[in-house]
Amino acid sequence: MKVPQEEGILTESMLYGELGDIVAGNKSGREDDKEVTLFKSVGLAIVDIVVAQYFYKKALENENK
């Protein structure tokens, strides 16, 4: 997101929060279709695997309810 900020396309005031805040319930997610979610994923592949496994298990739990 550095380049869009440097080019003035994205400003600090446009940013609402971090994904972790939304997942943890500290901030609400999108409230209408006009809001845009922007997620830039960088990091370790193992973290991606752990997160995917967590959500997969949650989906299976919700399916059985």
C-alpha positions as YAML, in Angstrom:
chain: A
units: angstrom
residues:
- id: 1
  name: MET
  ca: [0.00, 0.00, 0.00]
- id: 2
  name: LYS
  ca: [3.07, 2.19, 0.07]
- id: 3
  name: VAL
  ca: [2.95, 3.07, -3.64]
- id: 4
  name: PRO
  ca: [-0.73, 4.15, -3.68]
- id: 5
  name: GLN
  ca: [-0.04, 6.30, -0.62]
- id: 6
  name: GLU
  ca: [3.02, 7.87, -2.24]
- id: 7
  name: GLU
  ca: [0.99, 8.59, -5.39]
- id: 8
  name: GLY
  ca: [-1.84, 10.16, -3.39]
- id: 9
  name: ILE
  ca: [-4.37, 7.51, -4.44]
- id: 10
  name: LEU
  ca: [-4.73, 6.23, -0.89]
- id: 11
  name: THR
  ca: [-4.54, 8.52, 2.12]
- id: 12
  name: GLU
  ca: [-4.15, 7.73, 5.81]
- id: 13
  name: SER
  ca: [-7.65, 9.07, 6.48]
- id: 14
  name: MET
  ca: [-9.07, 6.43, 4.11]
- id: 15
  name: LEU
  ca: [-7.70, 3.61, 6.25]
- id: 16
  name: TYR
  ca: [-10.04, 2.21, 8.88]
- id: 17
  name: GLY
  ca: [-7.98, -0.42, 10.61]
- id: 18
  name: GLU
  ca: [-6.03, -3.62, 10.45]
- id: 19
  name: LEU
  ca: [-7.42, -7.02, 9.53]
- id: 20
  name: GLY
  ca: [-6.47, -8.29, 12.98]
- id: 21
  name: ASP
  ca: [-8.71, -5.68, 14.62]
- id: 22
  name: ILE
  ca: [-11.68, -6.85, 12.58]
- id: 23
  name: VAL
  ca: [-10.99, -10.55, 13.15]
- id: 24
  name: ALA
  ca: [-10.56, -9.96, 16.89]
- id: 25
  name: GLY
  ca: [-13.85, -8.05, 17.00]
- id: 26
  name: ASN
  ca: [-12.23, -4.77, 18.03]
- id: 27
  name: LYS
  ca: [-13.59, -3.08, 14.90]
- id: 28
  name: SER
  ca: [-16.55, -3.94, 12.71]
- id: 29
  name: GLY
  ca: [-16.11, -5.15, 9.16]
- id: 30
  name: ARG
  ca: [-17.78, -3.65, 6.11]
- id: 31
  name: GLU
  ca: [-21.18, -2.21, 6.88]
- id: 32
  name: ASP
  ca: [-22.35, -1.65, 3.30]
- id: 33
  name: ASP
  ca: [-21.39, -2.48, -0.28]
- id: 34
  name: LYS
  ca: [-19.79, 0.94, -0.82]
- id: 35
  name: GLU
  ca: [-17.02, 0.19, 1.67]
- id: 36
  name: VAL
  ca: [-13.94, -1.47, 0.21]
- id: 37
  name: THR
  ca: [-11.71, -4.00, 1.89]
- id: 38
  name: LEU
  ca: [-8.07, -3.81, 0.91]
- id: 39
  name: PHE
  ca: [-5.76, -6.56, 2.10]
- id: 40
  name: LYS
  ca: [-2.10, -6.82, 1.27]
- id: 41
  name: SER
  ca: [-0.71, -10.18, 2.21]
- id: 42
  name: VAL
  ca: [3.00, -10.49, 2.80]
- id: 43
  name: GLY
  ca: [4.80, -12.72, 5.24]
- id: 44
  name: LEU
  ca: [5.49, -16.33, 5.98]
- id: 45
  name: ALA
  ca: [3.68, -19.11, 4.15]
- id: 46
  name: ILE
  ca: [3.30, -21.08, 7.40]
- id: 47
  name: VAL
  ca: [1.17, -18.27, 8.82]
- id: 48
  name: ASP
  ca: [-1.10, -18.48, 5.76]
- id: 49
  name: ILE
  ca: [-1.46, -22.22, 6.30]
- id: 50
  name: VAL
  ca: [-2.32, -21.84, 9.99]
- id: 51
  name: VAL
  ca: [-4.90, -19.14, 9.28]
- id: 52
  name: ALA
  ca: [-6.45, -21.17, 6.46]
- id: 53
  name: GLN
  ca: [-6.66, -24.22, 8.72]
- id: 54
  name: TYR
  ca: [-8.34, -22.17, 11.45]
- id: 55
  name: PHE
  ca: [-11.02, -20.82, 9.11]
- id: 56
  name: TYR
  ca: [-11.51, -24.22, 7.48]
- id: 57
  name: LYS
  ca: [-12.20, -25.77, 10.90]
- id: 58
  name: LYS
  ca: [-14.58, -22.92, 11.77]
- id: 59
  name: ALA
  ca: [-16.44, -23.43, 8.50]
- id: 60
  name: LEU
  ca: [-16.81, -27.14, 9.24]
- id: 61
  name: GLU
  ca: [-18.10, -26.36, 12.74]
- id: 62
  name: ASN
  ca: [-20.65, -23.90, 11.36]
- id: 63
  name: GLU
  ca: [-21.74, -26.39, 8.71]
- id: 64
  name: ASN
  ca: [-22.60, -28.92, 11.42]
- id: 65
  name: LYS
  ca: [-24.82, -26.51, 13.38]
...
